[in-house]
Coordinates of C-alpha atoms and ligand atoms in Angstrom, one line a residue:
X1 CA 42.8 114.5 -195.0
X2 CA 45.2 114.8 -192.7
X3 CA 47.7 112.3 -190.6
X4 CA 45.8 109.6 -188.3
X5 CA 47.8 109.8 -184.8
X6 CA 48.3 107.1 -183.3
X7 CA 46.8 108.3 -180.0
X8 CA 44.8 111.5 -179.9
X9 CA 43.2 113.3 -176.7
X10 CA 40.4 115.9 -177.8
X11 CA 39.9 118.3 -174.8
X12 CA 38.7 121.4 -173.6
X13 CA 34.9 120.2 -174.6
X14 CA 32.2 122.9 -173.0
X15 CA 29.8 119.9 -173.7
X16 CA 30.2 116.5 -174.8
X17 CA 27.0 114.1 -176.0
X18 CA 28.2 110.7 -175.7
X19 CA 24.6 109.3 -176.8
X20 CA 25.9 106.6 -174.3
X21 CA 23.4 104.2 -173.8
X22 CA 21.8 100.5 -174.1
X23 CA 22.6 98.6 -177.6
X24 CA 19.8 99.4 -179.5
X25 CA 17.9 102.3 -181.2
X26 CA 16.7 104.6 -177.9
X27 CA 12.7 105.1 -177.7
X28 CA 10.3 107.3 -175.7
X29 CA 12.0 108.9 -172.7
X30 CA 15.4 107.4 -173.7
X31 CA 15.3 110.1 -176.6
X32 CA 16.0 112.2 -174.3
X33 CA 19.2 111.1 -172.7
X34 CA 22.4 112.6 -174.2
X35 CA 25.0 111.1 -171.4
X36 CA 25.8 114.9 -171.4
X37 CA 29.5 115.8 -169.7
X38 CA 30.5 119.2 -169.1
X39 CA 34.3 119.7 -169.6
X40 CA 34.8 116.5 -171.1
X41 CA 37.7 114.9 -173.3
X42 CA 38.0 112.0 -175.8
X43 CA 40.2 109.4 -176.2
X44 CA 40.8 108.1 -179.9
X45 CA 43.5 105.5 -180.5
X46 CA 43.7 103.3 -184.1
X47 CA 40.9 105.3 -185.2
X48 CA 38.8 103.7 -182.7
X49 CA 37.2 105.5 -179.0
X50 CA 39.4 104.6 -176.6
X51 CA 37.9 107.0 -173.6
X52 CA 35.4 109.5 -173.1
X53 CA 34.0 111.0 -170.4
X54 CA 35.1 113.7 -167.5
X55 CA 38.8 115.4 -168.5
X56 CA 39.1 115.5 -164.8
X57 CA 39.1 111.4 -164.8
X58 CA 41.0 111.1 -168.2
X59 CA 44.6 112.9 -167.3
X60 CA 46.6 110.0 -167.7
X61 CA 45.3 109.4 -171.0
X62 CA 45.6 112.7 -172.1
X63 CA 48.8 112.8 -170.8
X64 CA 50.0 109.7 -173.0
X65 CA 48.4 111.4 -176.1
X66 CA 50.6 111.7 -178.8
X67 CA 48.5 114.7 -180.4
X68 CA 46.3 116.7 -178.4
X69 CA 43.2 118.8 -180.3
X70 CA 41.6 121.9 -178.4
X71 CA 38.0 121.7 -178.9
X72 CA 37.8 125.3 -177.5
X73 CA 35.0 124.5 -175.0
X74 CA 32.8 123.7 -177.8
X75 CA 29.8 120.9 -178.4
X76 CA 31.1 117.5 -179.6
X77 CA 28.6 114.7 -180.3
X78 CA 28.7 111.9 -182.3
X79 CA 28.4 112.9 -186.8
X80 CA 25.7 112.7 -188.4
X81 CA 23.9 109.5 -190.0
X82 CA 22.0 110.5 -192.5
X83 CA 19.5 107.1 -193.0
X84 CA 17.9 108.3 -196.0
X85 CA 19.3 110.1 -199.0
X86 CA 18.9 109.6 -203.0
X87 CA 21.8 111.6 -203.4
X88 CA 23.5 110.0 -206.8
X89 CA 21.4 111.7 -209.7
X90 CA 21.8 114.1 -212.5
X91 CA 21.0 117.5 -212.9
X92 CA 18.4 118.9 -210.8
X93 CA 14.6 120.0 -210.8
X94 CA 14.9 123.9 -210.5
X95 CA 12.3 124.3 -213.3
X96 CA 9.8 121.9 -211.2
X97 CA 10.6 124.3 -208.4
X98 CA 9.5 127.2 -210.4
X99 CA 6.4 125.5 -211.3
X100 CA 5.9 124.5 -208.0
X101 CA 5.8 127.8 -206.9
X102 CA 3.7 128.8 -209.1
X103 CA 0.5 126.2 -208.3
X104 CA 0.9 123.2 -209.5
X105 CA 1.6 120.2 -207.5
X106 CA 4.1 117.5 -206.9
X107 CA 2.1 114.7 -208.1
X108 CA 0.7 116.5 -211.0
X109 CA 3.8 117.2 -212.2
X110 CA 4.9 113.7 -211.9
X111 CA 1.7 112.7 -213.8
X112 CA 2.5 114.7 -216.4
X113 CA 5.5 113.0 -216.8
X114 CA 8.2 114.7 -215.0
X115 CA 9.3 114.7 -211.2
X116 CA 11.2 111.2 -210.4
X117 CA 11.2 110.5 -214.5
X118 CA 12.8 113.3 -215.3
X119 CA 15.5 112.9 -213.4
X120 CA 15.9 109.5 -215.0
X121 CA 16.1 110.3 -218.2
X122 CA 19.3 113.4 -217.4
X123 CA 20.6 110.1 -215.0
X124 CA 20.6 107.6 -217.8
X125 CA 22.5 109.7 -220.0
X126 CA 25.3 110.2 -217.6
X127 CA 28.2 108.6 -217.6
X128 CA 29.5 107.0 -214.3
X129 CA 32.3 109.3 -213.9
X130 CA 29.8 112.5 -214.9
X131 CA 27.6 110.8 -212.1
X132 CA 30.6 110.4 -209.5
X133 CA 31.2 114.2 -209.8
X134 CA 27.6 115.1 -208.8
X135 CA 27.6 112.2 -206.1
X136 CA 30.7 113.6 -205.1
X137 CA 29.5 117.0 -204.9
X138 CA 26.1 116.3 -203.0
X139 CA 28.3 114.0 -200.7
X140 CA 30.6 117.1 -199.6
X141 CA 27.6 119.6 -198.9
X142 CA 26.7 116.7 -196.1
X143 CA 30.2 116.1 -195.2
X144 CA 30.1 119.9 -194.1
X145 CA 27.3 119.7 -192.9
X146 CA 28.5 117.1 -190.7
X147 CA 27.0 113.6 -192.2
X148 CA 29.7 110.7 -191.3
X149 CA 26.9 108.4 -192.1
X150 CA 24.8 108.6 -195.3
X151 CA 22.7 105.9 -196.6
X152 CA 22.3 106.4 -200.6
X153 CA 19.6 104.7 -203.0
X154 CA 19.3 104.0 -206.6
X155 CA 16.0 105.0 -208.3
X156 CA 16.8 107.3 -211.0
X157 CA 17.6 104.3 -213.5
X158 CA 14.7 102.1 -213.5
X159 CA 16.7 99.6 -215.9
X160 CA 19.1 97.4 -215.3
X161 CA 22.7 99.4 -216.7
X162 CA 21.8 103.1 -214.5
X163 CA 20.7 101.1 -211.4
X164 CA 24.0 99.3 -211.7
X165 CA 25.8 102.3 -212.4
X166 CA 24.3 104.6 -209.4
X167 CA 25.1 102.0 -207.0
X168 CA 28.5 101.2 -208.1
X169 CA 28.9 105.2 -207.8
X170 CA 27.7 104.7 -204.4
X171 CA 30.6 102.0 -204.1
X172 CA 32.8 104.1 -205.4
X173 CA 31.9 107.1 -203.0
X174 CA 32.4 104.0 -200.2
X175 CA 36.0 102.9 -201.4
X176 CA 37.2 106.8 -201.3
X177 CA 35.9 107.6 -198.1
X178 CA 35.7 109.4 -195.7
X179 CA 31.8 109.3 -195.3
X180 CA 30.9 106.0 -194.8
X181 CA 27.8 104.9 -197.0
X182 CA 25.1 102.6 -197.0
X183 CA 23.7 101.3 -200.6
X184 CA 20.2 100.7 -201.4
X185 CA 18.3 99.3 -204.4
X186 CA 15.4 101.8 -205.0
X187 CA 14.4 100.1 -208.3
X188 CA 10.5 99.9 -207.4
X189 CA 10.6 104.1 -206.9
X190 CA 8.3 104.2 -209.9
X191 CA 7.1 102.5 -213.0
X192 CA 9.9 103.5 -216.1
X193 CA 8.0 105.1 -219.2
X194 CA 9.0 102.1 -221.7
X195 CA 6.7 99.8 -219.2
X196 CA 3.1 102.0 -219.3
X197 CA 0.8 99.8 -219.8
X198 CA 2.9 96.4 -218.2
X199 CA 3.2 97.6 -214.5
X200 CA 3.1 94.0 -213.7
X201 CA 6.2 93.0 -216.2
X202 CA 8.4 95.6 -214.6
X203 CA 7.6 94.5 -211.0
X204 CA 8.5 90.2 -211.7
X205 CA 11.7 91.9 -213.6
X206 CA 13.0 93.7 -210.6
X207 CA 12.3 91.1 -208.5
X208 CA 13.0 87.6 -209.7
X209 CA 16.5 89.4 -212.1
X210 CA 17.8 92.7 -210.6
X211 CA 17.2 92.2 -207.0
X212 CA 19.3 88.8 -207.2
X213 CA 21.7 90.2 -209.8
X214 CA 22.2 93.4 -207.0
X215 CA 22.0 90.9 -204.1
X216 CA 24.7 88.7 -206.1
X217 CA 27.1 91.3 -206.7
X218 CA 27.0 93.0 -203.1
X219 CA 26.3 96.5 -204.5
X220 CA 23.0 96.4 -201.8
X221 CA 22.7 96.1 -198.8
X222 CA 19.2 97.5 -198.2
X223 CA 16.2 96.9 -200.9
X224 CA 13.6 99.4 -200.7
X225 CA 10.4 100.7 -202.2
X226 CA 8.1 103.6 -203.1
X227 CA 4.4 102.4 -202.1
X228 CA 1.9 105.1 -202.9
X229 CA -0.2 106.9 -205.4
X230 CA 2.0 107.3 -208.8
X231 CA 4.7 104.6 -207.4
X232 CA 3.7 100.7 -206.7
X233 CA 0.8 99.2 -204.4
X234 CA 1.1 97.4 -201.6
X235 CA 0.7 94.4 -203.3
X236 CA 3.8 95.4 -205.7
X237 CA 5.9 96.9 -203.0
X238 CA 5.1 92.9 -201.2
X239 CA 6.3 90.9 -204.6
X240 CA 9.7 93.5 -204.6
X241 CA 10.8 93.0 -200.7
X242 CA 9.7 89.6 -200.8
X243 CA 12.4 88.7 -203.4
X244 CA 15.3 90.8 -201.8
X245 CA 14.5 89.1 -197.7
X246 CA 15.1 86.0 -199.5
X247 CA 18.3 87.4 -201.5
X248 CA 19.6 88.5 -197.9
X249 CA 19.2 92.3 -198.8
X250 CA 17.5 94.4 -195.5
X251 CA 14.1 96.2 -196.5
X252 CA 13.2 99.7 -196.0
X253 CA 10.5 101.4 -197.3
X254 CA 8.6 104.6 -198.4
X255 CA 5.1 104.2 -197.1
X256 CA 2.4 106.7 -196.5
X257 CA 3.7 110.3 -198.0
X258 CA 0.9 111.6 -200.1
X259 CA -1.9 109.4 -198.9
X260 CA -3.3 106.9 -195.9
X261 CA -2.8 103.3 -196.7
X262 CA -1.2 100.0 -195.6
X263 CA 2.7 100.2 -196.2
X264 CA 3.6 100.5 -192.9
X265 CA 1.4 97.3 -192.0
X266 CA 3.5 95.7 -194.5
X267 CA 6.9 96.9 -193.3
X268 CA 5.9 95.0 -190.2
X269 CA 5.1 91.9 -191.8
X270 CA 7.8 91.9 -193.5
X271 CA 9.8 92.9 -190.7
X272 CA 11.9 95.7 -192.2
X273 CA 14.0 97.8 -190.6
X274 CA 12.1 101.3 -191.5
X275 CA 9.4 102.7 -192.8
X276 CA 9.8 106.4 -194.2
X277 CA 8.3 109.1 -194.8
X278 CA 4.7 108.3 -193.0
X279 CA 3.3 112.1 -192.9
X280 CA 0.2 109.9 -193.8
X281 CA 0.3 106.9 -191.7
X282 CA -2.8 105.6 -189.5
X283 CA -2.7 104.5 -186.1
X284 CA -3.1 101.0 -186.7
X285 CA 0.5 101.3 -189.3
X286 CA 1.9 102.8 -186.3
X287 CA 1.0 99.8 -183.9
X288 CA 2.3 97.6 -186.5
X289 CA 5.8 99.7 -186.6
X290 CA 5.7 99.1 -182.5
X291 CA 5.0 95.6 -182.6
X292 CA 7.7 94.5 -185.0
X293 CA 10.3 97.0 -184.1
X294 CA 10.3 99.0 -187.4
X295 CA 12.0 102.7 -186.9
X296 CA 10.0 105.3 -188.6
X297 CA 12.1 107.5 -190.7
X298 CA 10.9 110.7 -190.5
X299 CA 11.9 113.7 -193.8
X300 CA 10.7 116.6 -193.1
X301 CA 12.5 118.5 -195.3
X302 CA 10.8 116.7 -198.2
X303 CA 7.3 118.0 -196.4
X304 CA 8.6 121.5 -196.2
X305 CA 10.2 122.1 -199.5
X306 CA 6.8 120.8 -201.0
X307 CA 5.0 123.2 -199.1
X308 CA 2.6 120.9 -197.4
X309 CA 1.5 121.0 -193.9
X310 CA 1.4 117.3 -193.3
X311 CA 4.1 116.5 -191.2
X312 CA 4.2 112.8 -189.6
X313 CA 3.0 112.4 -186.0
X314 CA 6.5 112.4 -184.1
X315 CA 5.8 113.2 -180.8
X316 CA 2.8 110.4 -181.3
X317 CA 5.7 108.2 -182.6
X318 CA 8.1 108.7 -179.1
X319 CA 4.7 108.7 -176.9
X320 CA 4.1 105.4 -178.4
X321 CA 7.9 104.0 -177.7
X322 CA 9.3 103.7 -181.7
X323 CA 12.8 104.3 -182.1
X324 CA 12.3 107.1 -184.5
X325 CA 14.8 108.1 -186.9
X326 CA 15.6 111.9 -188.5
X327 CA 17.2 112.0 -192.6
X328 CA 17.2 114.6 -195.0
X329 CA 16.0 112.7 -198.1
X330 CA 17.9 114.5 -200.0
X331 CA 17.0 114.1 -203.7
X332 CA 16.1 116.3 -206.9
X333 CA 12.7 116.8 -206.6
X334 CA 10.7 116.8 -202.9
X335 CA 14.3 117.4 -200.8
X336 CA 17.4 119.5 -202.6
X337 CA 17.8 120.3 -199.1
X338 CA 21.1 118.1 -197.8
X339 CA 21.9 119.1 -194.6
X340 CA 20.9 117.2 -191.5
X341 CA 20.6 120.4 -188.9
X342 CA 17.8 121.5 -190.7
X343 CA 16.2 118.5 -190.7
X344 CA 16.8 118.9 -187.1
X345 CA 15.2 122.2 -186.8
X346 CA 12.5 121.2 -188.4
X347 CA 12.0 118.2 -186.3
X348 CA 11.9 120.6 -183.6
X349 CA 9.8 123.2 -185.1
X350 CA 7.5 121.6 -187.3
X351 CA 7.2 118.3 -185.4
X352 CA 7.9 119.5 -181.6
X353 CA 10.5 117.1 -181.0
X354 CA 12.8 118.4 -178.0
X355 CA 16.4 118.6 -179.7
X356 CA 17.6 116.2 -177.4
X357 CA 15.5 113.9 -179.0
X358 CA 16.2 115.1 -182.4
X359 CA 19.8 114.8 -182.1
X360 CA 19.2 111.3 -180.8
X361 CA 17.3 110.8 -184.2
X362 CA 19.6 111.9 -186.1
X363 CA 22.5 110.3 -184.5
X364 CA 22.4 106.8 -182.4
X365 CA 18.9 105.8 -184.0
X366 CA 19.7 106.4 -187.3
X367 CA 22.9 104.4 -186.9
X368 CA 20.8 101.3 -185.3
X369 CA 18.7 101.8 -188.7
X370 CA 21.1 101.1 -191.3
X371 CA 22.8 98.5 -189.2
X372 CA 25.5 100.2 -187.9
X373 CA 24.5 101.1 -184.6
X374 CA 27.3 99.0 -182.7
X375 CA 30.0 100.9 -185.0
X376 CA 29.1 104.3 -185.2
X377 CA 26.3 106.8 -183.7
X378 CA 27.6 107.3 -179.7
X379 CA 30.9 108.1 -178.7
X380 CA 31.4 105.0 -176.6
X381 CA 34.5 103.0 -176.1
X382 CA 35.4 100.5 -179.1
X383 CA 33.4 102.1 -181.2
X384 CA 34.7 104.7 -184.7
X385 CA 35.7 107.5 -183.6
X386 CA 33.5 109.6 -186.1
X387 CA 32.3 112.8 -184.4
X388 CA 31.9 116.4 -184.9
X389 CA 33.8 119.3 -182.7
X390 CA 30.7 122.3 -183.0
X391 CA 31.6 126.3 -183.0
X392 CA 28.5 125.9 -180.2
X393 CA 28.3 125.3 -177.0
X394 CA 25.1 123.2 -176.7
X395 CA 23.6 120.8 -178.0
X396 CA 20.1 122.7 -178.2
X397 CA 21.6 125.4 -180.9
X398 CA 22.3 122.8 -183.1
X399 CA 18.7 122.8 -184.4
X400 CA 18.0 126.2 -182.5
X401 CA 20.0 128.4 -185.3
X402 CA 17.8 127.1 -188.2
X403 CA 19.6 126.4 -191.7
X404 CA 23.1 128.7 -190.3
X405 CA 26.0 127.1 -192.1
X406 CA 26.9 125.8 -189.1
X407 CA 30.4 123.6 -190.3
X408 CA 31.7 121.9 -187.4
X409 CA 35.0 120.2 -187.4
X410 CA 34.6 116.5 -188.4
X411 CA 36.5 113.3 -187.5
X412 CA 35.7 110.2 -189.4
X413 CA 37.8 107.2 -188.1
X414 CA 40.0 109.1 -186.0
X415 CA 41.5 111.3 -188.7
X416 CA 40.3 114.7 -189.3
X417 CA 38.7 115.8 -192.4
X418 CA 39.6 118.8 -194.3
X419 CA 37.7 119.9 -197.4
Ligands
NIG1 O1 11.6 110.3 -201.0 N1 9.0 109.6 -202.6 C1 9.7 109.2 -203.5 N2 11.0 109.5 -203.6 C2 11.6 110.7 -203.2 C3 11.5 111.8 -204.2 C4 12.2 111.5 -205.4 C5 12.1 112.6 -206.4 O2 11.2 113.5 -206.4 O3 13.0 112.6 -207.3 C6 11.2 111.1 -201.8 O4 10.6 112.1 -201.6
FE2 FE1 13.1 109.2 -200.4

């Protein structure tokens, strides 16, 4: 990384998204507000914004600037937040890819006892520091990519020592920096092998001694869930985020990916801050998402490297005013796919958002999701100066040039990152 100046102008911008707007996540026409400035320059001073807007209106800023960066007439918006990723995990699932390929299913591979369990078992034979490589390694391909932001889950331990470990990886990921990250307890993501048979023993153990041990230790600071087929019931799911709103933790949860059901009803009782996933949801969970403020996460990267056609409703989503939220899900199995302009581009393409609105999702919402949105998402005065100086001009070829190793220059906290 290089030096932090004390006071840096970035100028020359061809276009600058600010993603200004009102304090919270931004829903139906409001997606589609970039606070767009042509020939614009930012401001960064203690790693914080200081200005942005028209260079025009900011020379006696600039002026003072003690470094000054050419952004070439290039894009800048705010990095990435990437608000759902499983991204500390061993080895990978190429095989399942193969077979994949070749016919059989996600879930029936699961059945058969592979999918999320394999990836246990190579995860609870790594040691942290093996485990911190990979992390590190997945981590990067987003930093490129442009993630500032990433949320991370647990999930691949499904006992008590490899759930620990992930997330003190995940802590250990947080403590080097740059990316900032977000924890989550994902130890309801399925039941472990050594409990077929007690479903019901595993559930009470994660919640009433590994939620509060988690909670206890601050390695959370999310608690989510996997309700669906081959995962937990909604009943399950209830007992798990139950126990971690009383520990303090924030709930998200996967609800509705391979089949119709209630999850998303229960997200809203329970008043968590997303539901993900959804390509299944019903109207009614939809209603309940509205009514209790719930952002929808949408993947749709895990849709499209499982070759299915069910996408979740997203224009039905902004129609119906949720604040909905873009991620990559990047994990082993349904999502080796890390980087969040494709998830972008196949927002756009697979779910007809306009990319103004998916770079909203992926940017200012996402932040509000995990908590961060008065820190990070918009490049607005006070807050980190994380954001991302693009080879492009507009914001629209972001998503436009699908899956192009498009590796913008990224600030995080006002310093530059070099990698
Ligand atoms: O979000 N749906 C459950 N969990 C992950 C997949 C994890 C895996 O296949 O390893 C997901 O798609
Ligand atoms: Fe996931």
């Amino acid at each position: 990384m290089d030096k932090q100046e004390a006071r840096l102008a970035i100028v020359n911008i061809g276009q600058l998204a600010t993603l200004a707007g009102p304090r919270r996540a931004r829903v139906g026409a409001e997606m589609r507000e970039l606070g767009l400035v042509a020939d614009g320059a930012v401001l960064v001073e203690s790693g914080r914004i200081a200005a942005a807007g028209r260079r025009s209106e900011l020379r006696a800023e600039i002026d003072r600037a003690d470094a000054v960066v050419d952004a070439e007439g290039g894009l800048v918006t705010p990095g990435f937040v990437d608000a759902h990723t499983h991204l500390v995990f061993a080895g990978n699932r190429a095989g399942e890819y193969e077979q994949r390929i070749a016919g059989v299913s996600y879930q029936e591979i699961a059945a058969a006892g592979g999918g999320i369990q394999s990836t246990v078992a190579l995860t609870r034979r790594a040691t942290e520091a093996a485990l911190l490589v990979e992390a590190r390694r997945h981590r990067d391909w987003m930093l490129r990519g442009g993630t500032t932001t990433a949320e991370a889950k647990s999930g691949y331990g499904l006992e008590r020592e490899t759930e620990l470990r992930q997330l003190r990886v995940v802590a250990a990921l947080e403590a080097e920096g740059p990316v900032r990250m977000v924890p989550t307890l994902l130890a309801a993501h399925t039941v472990p092998k050594e409990f077929a048979g007690r479903r019901g023993e595993y559930v009470r153990w994660v919640a009433e001694e590994l939620v509060p041990e988690v909670a206890g230790l601050g390695l959370a600071r999310y608690c989510d869930a996997f309700c669906d087929d081959h995962a937990f019931t909604v009943e399950e799911t209830r007992v798990v985020l139950e126990a971690a709103k009383q520990c303090g933790l924030g709930l998200r949860l996967h609800a509705e990916q391979f089949r119709p059901g209630t999850g998303a009803e229960l997200a809203a009782e329970l008043g968590a801050a997303t539901a993900d996933h959804l390509e299944m949801v019903t109207e009614a969970g939809l209603i309940g998402l509205r009514e209790a403020g719930v952002q929808p996460v949408l993947l749709p990267a895990s849709v499209f490297c499982l070759s299915r056609a069910e996408y979740p409703p997203a224009r039905r989503m902004i129609e119906m005013g949720l604040g909905v939220v873009l991620a990559t899900d990047f994990n082993p199995g349904s999502a080796p796919a890390p980087s969040m302009a494709f998830a972008m581009s196949l927002g756009c393409l697979a779910m007809r958002m306009l990319p103004s609105e998916a770079l909203v999702a992926a940017t200012i919402n996402a932040a509000y999701s995990v908590g961060m949105g008065g820190d990070v998402g918009s490049i607005e005065v006070g807050k980190r100066a994380d954001f991302l100086v693009h080879e492009c001009g507009d914001y629209r070829e972001l998503a436009y040039f699908a899956a192009a190793p498009l590796c913008p220059r990224v600030w995080i906290g006002g310093r530059e990152v070099t990698l």
